[in-house]
Coordinates of C-alpha atoms and ligand atoms in Angstrom, one line a residue:
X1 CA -17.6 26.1 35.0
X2 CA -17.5 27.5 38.8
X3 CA -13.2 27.9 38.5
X4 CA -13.9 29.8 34.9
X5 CA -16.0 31.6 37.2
X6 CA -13.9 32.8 39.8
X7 CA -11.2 33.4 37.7
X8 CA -13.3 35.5 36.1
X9 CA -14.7 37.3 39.3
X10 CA -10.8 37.7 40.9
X11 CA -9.9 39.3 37.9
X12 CA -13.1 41.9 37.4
X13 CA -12.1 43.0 41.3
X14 CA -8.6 43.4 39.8
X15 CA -7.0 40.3 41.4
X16 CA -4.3 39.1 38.8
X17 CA -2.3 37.4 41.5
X18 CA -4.6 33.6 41.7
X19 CA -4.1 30.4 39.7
X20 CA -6.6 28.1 38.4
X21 CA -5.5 24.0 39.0
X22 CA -7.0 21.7 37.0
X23 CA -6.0 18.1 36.4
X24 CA -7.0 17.9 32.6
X25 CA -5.6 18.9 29.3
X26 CA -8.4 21.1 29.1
X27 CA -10.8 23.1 30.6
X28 CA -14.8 22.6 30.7
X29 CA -15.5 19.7 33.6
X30 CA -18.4 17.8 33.3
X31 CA -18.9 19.1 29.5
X32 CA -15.5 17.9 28.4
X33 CA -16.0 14.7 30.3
X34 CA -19.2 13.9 28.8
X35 CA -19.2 13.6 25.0
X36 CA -21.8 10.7 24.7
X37 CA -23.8 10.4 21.6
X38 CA -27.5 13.2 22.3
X39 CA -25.3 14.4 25.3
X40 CA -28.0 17.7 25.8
X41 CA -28.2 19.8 29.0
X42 CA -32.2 19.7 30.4
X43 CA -31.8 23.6 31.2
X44 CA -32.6 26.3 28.5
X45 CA -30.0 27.6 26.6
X46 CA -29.9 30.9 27.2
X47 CA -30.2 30.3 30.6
X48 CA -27.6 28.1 31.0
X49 CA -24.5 30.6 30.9
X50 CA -23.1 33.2 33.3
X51 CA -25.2 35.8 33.2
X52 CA -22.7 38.5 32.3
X53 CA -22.0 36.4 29.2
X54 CA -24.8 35.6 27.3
X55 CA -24.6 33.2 24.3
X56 CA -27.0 34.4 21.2
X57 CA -25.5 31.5 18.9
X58 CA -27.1 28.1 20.8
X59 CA -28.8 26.7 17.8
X60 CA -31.3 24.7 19.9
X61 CA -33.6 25.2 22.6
X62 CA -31.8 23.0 24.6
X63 CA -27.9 23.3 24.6
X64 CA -26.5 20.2 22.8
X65 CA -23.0 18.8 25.0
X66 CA -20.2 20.1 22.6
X67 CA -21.9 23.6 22.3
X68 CA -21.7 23.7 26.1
X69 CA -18.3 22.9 25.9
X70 CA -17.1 25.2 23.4
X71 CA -19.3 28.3 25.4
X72 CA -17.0 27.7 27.6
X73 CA -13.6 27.2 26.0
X74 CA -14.9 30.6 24.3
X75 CA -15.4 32.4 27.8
X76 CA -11.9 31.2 29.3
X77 CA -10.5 32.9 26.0
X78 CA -12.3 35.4 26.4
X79 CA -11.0 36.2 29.9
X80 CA -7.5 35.5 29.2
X81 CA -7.4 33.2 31.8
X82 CA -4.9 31.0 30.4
X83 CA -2.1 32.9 31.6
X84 CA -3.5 32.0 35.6
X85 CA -4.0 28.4 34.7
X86 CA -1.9 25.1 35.2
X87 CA -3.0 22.2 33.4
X88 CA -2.5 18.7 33.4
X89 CA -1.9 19.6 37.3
X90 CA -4.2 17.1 39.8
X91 CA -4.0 18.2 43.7
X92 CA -3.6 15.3 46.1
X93 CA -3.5 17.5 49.2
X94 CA -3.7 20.9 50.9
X95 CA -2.6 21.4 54.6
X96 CA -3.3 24.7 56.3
X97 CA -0.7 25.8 58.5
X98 CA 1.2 28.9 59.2
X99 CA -2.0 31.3 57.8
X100 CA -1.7 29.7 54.3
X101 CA -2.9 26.6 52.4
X102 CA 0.0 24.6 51.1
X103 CA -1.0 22.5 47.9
X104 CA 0.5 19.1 46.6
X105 CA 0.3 18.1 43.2
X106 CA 0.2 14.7 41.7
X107 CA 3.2 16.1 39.6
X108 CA 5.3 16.9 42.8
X109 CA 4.8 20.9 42.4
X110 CA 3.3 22.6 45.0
X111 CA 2.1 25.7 45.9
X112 CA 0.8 28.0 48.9
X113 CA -2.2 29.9 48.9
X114 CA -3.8 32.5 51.6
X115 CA -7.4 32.0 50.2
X116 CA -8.6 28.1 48.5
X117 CA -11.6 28.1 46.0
X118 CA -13.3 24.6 45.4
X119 CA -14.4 24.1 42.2
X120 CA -13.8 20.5 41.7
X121 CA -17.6 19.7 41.0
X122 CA -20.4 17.4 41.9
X123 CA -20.6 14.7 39.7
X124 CA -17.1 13.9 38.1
X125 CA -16.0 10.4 39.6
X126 CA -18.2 7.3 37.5
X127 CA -19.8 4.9 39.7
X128 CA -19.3 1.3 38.0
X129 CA -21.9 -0.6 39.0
X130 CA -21.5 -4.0 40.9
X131 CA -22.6 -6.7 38.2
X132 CA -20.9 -9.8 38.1
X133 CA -18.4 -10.3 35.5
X134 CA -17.9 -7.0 34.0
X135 CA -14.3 -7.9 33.3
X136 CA -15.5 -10.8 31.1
X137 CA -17.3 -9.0 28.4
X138 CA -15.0 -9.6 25.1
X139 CA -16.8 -6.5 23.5
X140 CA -16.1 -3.0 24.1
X141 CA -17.6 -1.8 27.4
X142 CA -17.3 2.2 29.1
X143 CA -18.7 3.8 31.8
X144 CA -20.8 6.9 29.8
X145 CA -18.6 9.9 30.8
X146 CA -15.3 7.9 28.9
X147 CA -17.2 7.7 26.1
X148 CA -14.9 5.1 23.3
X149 CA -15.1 6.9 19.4
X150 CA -13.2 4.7 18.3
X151 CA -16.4 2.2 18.2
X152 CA -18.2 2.0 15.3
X153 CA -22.1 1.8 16.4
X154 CA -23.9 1.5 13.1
X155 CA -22.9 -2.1 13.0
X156 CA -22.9 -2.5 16.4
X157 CA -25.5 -4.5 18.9
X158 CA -25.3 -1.8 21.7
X159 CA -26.8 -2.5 25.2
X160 CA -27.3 0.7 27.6
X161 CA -27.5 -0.1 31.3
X162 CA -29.3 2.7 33.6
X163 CA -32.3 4.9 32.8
X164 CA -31.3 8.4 34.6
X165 CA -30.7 11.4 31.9
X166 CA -27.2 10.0 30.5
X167 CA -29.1 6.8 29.8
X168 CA -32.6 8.6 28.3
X169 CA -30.1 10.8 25.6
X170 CA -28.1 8.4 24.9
X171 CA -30.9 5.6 24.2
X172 CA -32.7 8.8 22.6
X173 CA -29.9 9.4 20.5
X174 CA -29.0 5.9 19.3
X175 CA -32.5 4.1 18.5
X176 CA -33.1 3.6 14.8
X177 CA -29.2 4.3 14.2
X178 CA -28.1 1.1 15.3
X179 CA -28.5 -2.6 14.3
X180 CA -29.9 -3.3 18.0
X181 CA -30.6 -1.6 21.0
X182 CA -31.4 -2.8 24.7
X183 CA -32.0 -0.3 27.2
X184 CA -31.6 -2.0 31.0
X185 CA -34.2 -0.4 33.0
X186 CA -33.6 -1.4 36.6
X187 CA -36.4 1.0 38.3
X188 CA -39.0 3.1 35.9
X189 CA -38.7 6.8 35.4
X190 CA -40.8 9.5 35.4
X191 CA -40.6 11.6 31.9
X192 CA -41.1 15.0 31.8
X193 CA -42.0 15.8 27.9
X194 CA -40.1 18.7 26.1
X195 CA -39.5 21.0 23.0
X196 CA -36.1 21.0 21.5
X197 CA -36.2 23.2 18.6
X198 CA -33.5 24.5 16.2
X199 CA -33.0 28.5 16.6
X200 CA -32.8 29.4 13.1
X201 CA -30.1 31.5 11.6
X202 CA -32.4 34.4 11.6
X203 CA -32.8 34.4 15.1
X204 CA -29.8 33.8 16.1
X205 CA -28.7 37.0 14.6
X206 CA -31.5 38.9 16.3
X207 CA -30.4 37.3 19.3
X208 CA -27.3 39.4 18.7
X209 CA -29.3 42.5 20.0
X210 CA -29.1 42.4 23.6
X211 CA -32.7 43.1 24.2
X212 CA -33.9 41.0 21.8
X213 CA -31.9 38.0 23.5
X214 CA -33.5 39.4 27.0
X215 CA -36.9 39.2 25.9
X216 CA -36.5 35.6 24.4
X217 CA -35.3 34.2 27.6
X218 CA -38.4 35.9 29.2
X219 CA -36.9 36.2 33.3
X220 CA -40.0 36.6 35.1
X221 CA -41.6 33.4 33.8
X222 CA -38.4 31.4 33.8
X223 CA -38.1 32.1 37.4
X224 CA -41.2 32.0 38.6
X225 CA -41.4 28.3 37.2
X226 CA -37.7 28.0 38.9
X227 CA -39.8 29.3 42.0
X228 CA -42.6 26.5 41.1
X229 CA -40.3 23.5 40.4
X230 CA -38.4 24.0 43.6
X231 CA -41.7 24.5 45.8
X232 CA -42.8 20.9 44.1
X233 CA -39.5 19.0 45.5
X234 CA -40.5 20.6 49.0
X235 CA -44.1 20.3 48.8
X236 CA -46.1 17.6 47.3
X237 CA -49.4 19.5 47.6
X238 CA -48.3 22.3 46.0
X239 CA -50.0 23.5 42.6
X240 CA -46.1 23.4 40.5
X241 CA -46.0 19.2 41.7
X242 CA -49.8 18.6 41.2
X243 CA -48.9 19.9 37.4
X244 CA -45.3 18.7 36.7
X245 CA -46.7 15.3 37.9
X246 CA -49.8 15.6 35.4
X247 CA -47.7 16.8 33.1
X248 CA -45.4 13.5 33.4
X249 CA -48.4 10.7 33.8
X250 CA -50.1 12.3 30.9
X251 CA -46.8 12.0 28.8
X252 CA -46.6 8.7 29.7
X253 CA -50.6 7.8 28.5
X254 CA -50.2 9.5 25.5
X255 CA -46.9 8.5 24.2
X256 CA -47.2 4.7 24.9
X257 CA -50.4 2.6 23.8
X258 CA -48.7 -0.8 24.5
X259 CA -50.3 -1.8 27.8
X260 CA -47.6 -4.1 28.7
X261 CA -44.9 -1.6 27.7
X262 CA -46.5 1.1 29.7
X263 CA -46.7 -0.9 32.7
X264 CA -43.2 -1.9 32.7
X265 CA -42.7 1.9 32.0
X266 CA -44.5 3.4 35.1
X267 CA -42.9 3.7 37.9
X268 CA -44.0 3.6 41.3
X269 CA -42.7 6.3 43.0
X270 CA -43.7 9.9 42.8
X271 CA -43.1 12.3 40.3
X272 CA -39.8 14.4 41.3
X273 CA -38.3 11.5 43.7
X274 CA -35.3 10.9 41.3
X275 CA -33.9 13.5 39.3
X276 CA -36.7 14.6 36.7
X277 CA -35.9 13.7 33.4
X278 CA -36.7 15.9 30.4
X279 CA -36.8 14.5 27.4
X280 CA -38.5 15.3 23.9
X281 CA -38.0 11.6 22.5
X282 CA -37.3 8.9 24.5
X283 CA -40.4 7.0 24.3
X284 CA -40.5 7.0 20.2
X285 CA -36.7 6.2 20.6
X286 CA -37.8 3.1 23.1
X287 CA -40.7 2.1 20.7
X288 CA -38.6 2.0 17.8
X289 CA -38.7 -1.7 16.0
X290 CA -34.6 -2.1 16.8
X291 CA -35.0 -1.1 20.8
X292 CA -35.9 -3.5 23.3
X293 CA -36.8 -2.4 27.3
X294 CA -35.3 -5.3 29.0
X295 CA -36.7 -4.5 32.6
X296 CA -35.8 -8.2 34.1
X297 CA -32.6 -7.5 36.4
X298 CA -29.0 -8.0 35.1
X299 CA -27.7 -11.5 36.8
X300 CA -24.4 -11.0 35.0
X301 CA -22.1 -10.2 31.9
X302 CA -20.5 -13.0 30.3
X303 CA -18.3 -12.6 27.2
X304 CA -20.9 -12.0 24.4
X305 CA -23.9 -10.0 26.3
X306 CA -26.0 -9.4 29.2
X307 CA -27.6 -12.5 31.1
X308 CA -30.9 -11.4 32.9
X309 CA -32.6 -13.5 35.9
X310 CA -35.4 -14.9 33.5
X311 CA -31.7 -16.8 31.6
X312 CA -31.7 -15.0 28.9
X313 CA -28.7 -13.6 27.4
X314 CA -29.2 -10.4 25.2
X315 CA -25.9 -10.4 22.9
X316 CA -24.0 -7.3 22.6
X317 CA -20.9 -5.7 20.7
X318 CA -20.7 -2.4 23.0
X319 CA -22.3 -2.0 27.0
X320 CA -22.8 1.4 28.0
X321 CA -22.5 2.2 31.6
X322 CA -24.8 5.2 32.4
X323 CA -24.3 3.7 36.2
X324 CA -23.9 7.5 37.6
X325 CA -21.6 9.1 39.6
X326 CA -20.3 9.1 43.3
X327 CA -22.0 12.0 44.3
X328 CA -20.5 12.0 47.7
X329 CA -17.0 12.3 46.9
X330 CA -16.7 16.1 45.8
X331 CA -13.4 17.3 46.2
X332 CA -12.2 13.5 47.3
X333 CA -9.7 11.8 46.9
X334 CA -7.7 15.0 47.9
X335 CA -6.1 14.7 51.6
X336 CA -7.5 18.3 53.0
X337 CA -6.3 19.5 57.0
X338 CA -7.2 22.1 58.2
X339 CA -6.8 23.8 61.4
X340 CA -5.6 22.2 64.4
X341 CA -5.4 19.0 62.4
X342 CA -9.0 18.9 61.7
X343 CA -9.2 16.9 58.2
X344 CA -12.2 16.8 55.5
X345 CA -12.4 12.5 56.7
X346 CA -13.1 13.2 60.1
X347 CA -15.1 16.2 59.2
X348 CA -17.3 14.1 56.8
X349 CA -17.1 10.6 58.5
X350 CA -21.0 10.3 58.3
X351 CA -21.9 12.5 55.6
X352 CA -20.3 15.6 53.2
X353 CA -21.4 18.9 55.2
X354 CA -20.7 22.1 55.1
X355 CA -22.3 25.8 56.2
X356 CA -24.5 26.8 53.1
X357 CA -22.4 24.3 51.1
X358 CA -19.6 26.7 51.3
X359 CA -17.8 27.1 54.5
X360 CA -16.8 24.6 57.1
X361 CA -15.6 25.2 60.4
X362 CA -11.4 25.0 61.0
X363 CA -11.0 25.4 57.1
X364 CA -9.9 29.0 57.3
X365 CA -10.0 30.7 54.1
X366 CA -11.3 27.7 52.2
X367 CA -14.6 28.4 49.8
X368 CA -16.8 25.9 47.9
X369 CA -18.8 26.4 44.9
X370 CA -21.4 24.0 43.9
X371 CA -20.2 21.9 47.6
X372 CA -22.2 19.4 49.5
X373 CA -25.7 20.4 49.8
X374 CA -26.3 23.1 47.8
X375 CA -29.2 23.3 45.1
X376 CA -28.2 20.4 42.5
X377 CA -31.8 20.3 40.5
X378 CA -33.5 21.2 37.5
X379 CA -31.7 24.4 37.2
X380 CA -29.1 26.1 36.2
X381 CA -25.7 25.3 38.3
X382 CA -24.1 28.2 36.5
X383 CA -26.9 30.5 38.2
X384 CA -26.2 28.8 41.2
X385 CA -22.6 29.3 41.1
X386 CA -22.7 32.9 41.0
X387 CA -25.1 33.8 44.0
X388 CA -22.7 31.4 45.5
X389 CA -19.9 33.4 44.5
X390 CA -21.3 36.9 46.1
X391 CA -21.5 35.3 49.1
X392 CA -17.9 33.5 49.5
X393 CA -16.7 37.1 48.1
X394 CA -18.0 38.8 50.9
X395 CA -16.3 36.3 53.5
X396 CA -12.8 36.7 51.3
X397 CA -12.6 40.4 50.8
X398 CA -11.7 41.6 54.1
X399 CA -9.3 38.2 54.2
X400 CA -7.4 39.5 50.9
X401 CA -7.8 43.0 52.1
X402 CA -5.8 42.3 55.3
X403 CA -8.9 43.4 57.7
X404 CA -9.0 39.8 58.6
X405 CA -6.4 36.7 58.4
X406 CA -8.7 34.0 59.0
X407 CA -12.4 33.1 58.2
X408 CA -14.8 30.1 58.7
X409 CA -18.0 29.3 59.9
X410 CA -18.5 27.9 64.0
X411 CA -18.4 24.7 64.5
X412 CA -22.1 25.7 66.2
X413 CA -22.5 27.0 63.0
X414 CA -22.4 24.0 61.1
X415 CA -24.2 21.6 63.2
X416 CA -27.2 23.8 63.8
X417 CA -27.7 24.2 59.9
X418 CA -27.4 20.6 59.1
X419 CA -29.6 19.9 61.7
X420 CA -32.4 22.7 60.2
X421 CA -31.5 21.4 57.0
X422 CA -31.6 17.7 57.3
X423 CA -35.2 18.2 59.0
X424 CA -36.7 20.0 56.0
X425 CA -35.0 17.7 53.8
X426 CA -37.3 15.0 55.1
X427 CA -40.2 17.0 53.9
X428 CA -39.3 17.0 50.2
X429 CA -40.1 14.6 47.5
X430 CA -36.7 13.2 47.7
X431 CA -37.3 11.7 51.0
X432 CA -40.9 10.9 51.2
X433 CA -41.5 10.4 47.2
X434 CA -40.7 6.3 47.6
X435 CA -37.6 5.9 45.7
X436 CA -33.7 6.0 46.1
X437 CA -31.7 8.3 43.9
X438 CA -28.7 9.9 44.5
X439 CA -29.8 12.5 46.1
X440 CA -29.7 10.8 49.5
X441 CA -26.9 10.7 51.8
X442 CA -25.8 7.9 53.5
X443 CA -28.6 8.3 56.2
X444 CA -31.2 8.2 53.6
X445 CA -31.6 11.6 54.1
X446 CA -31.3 13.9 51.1
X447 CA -28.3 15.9 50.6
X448 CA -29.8 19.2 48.7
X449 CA -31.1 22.3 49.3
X450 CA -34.8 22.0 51.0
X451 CA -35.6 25.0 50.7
X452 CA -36.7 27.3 47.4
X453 CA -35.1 28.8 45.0
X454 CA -36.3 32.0 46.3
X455 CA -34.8 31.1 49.5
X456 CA -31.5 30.2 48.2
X457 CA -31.0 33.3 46.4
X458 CA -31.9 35.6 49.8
X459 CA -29.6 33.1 51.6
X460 CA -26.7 34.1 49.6
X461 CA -27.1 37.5 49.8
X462 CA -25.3 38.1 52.7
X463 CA -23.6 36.0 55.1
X464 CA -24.8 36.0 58.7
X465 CA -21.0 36.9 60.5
X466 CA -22.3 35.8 64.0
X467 CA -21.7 32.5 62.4
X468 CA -18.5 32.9 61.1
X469 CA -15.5 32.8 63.2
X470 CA -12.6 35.2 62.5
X471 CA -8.9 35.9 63.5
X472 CA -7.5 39.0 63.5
X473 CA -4.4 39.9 61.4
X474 CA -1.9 39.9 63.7
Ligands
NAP501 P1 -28.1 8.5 37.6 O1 -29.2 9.5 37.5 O2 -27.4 8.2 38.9 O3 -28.6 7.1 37.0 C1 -27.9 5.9 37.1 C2 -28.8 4.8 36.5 O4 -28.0 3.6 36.6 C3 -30.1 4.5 37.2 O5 -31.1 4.3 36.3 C4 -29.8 3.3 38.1 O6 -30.9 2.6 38.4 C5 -28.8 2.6 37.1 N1 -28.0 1.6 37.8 C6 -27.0 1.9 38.7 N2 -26.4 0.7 39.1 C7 -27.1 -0.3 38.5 C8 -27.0 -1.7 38.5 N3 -26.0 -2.3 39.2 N4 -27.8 -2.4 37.7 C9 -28.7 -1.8 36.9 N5 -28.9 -0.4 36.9 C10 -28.1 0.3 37.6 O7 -26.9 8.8 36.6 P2 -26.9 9.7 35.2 O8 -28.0 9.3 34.3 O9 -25.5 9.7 34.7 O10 -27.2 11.1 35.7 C11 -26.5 11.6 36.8 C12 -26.9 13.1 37.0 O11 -26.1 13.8 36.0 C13 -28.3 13.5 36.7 O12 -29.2 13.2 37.7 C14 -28.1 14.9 36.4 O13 -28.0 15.6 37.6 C15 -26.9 14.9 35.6 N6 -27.1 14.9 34.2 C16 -27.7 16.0 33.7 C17 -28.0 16.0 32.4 C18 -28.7 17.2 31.9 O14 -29.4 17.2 30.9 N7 -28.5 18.4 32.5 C19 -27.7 14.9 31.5 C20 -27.1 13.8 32.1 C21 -26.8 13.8 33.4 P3 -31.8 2.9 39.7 O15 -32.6 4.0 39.3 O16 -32.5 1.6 39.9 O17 -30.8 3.2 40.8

């Protein structure tokens, strides 16, 4: 999505001379990755595209998975961007030296490159999780985002371990359409409820008229609940996370009159702590006759099932791993060096940092989108993406227009934000809310944007230059 992007944006300022590296057959990241059965993304459809590409044709309210994906494959097209890209191409390293970036492919090509976009993503390396004997399991077992279709699931007993939003959809998905179904639940989730209606073929086509498409996705009151959901992560008395929480206990109450199964299914954290889940089905899907909630915790996997502390052994056909992702590894395992030696290791020995998630200091010339830090939520990472993108185009321009040859933030620069940031990231929900999710960084402290969404857009306005550090051309 963010290397569509900038492709997209180097070509609309009449750069033709870039190439987009990307290690798969194909293009579309976390959407071609992820084809799990009621894959969805939480954010609307229509808000969840570039915003000089509007889609009229999602047929639901919320986009399902392989829509997503083809949105995009149609916007690459689109863009003719095919001619800039190199598949099946995985970097392993880039070395700055001599004013340029010099890139090493797992393929033994290289390149060299004055200015280097990262647009490897957030969430893209599966986190197994570290239950004993997950080689001995004589069924078929996957993490979620290497989804096996070659499994046939109506006859199968499937067990799903992990309740964040892969394991909700899929659980959602699969209930009633399979012989059995056991959901491992290691820590309760809070459920946001939600519509997910089909856009009928009439209004589809009306959607086809720009401003009828503009005053579907009604902006002001999309944003200001942006506005409000982001002011409930940093403020726990505010009015957005006294109602999302209501809103989520009340869901809860209503949907589940089994007292014992609504125990089990409250958790004991605050609302907002872990990533909010949105979901229009998942407890019907986890009161079906054929699901069980098996909330003892996993001892092991033998060769036919699950065994759970209490001894029992649930018996399986297919395990789901919706364990997550390593959300700390970003552009990792790449070797990166910048200046002076400086490499990304060293640089993130505690902790991925970086200036506004964009910049970092002795990494001339080298951009993120969506890096460490920056506003992963409840929103659209698309919208994110492309304030980002003003902001690292405003750093590159003089670089590509020869004003400048080198740009990054201070070292100053860097420490003085994390330290601001860090602080008001102990204020948010995240930190104080009583859980662990992945939002939090090795210190326990959460890596995200603390501050609104409000904020981040006026952020990325402009960069501050006093915090930059530039050379010259010489
Ligand atoms: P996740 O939120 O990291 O959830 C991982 C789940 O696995 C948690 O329930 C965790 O339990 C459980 N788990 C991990 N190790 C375990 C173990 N050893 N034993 C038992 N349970 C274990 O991962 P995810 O659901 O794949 O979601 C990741 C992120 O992807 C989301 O937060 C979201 O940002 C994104 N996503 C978005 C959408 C969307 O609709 N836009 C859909 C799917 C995913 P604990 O809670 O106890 O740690």
């Amino acid at each position: 999505m963010a290397g569509i992007l900038a492709g997209i944006k180097l070509k609309s300022a009449g750069i033709e001379n870039f190439t987009i590296y990307e290690k798969a057959s194909q293009i579309g990241g976390t959407w071609r990755e992820n084809t799990y059965p009621g894959l969805t993304c939480d954010v609307p459809s229509h808000h969840y595209t570039y915003s000089f590409e509007r889609n009229p044709r999602w047929t639901r309210h919320l986009p399902p998975g392989p829509e997503v994906q083809a949105y995009f494959v149609g916007v690459f097209e689109k863009y003719e961007l095919t001619a800039h890209t190199c598949f099946n191409e995985e970097a392993i390293s880039a070395h700055y030296h001599g004013g340029l970036w010099h890139l090493t492919f797992a393929s033994g090509k290289t390149d060299e490159a004055t200015v280097l976009i990262m647009a490897s993503g957030v969430l893209h390396h599966p986190k197994l999780p570290d239950i004993p004997g997950l080689d001995s399991f004589e069924g078929a077992l996957f993490h979620t985002a290497r989804w096996d279709h070659t499994v046939d699931l109506s006859t199968s007993r499937v067990g799903v371990v992990g309740n964040g939003s892969t394991g909700v959809q899929i659980v959602s998905a699969l209930a009633g359409k399979v012989p059995a179904l056991f959901h491992f639940q290691r820590t309760a989730q809070w459920i946001m409820p939600v519509e997910n209606g089909h856009f009928s073929e009439a209004e589809q086509l009306s959607f086809e008229d720009p401003e009828t498409l503009r005053a579907a996705m009604n902006m002001p009151e999309y944003l200001a609940s942006v506005e409000a959901y982001t002011q409930a992560l940093i403020d726990e008395s505010s009015e957005g996370a006294k109602s999302l929480g209501d809103a989520c206990r009340a869901n809860l109450e209503q949907s589940v009159l089994d007292p014992v199964l609504k125990k089990k299914l409250t958790p004991s954290h605050q609302p907002l702590c872990k990533r909010l889940i949105f979901s229009p089905d998942y407890y019907q899907a986890i009161q079906h006759p054929s699901a069980h909630l098996v909330t003892e915790s996993i001892e092991r996997i033998e060769a036919t099932g699950i065994r759970t502390a209490d001894g029992v052994l649930h018996e399986l056909d297919v395990i789901a791993l919706a364990t997550g992702f390593d959300a700390r590894a970003f552009m990792r395992p790449m070797t990166i060096t910048g200046r002076g030696g400086t490499n990304l290791d060293t640089l993130w020995h505690d902790y991925p940092k970086a200036y506004y998630a964009i910049s970092m200091p002795d990494m001339p010339n080298l951009f993120m989108l969506n890096g460490p830090n920056g506003p992963v939520g409840n929103f659209s990472l698309i919208d994110i993406s492309e304030h980002q993108w003003n902001y690292i185009w405003q750093l590159m321009e003089p670089v590509l227009s020869g004003e400048i040859s080198e740009v990054c933030c201070t070292r100053d620069a860097l420490e003085a934000y994390e330290e601001k940031r860090s602080e008001a990231a102990k204020q948010t929900v995240w930190f104080k809310g009583g859980c662990q999710s992945w939002y939090l960084d090795s210190r326990g402290i959460p890596a995200s944007w603390p501050w609104t969404y409000g904020d981040f857009t006026a952020a990325m306005a402009r960069p501050d230059w006093t915090q930059f550090e530039t050379v010259a051309t010489g």
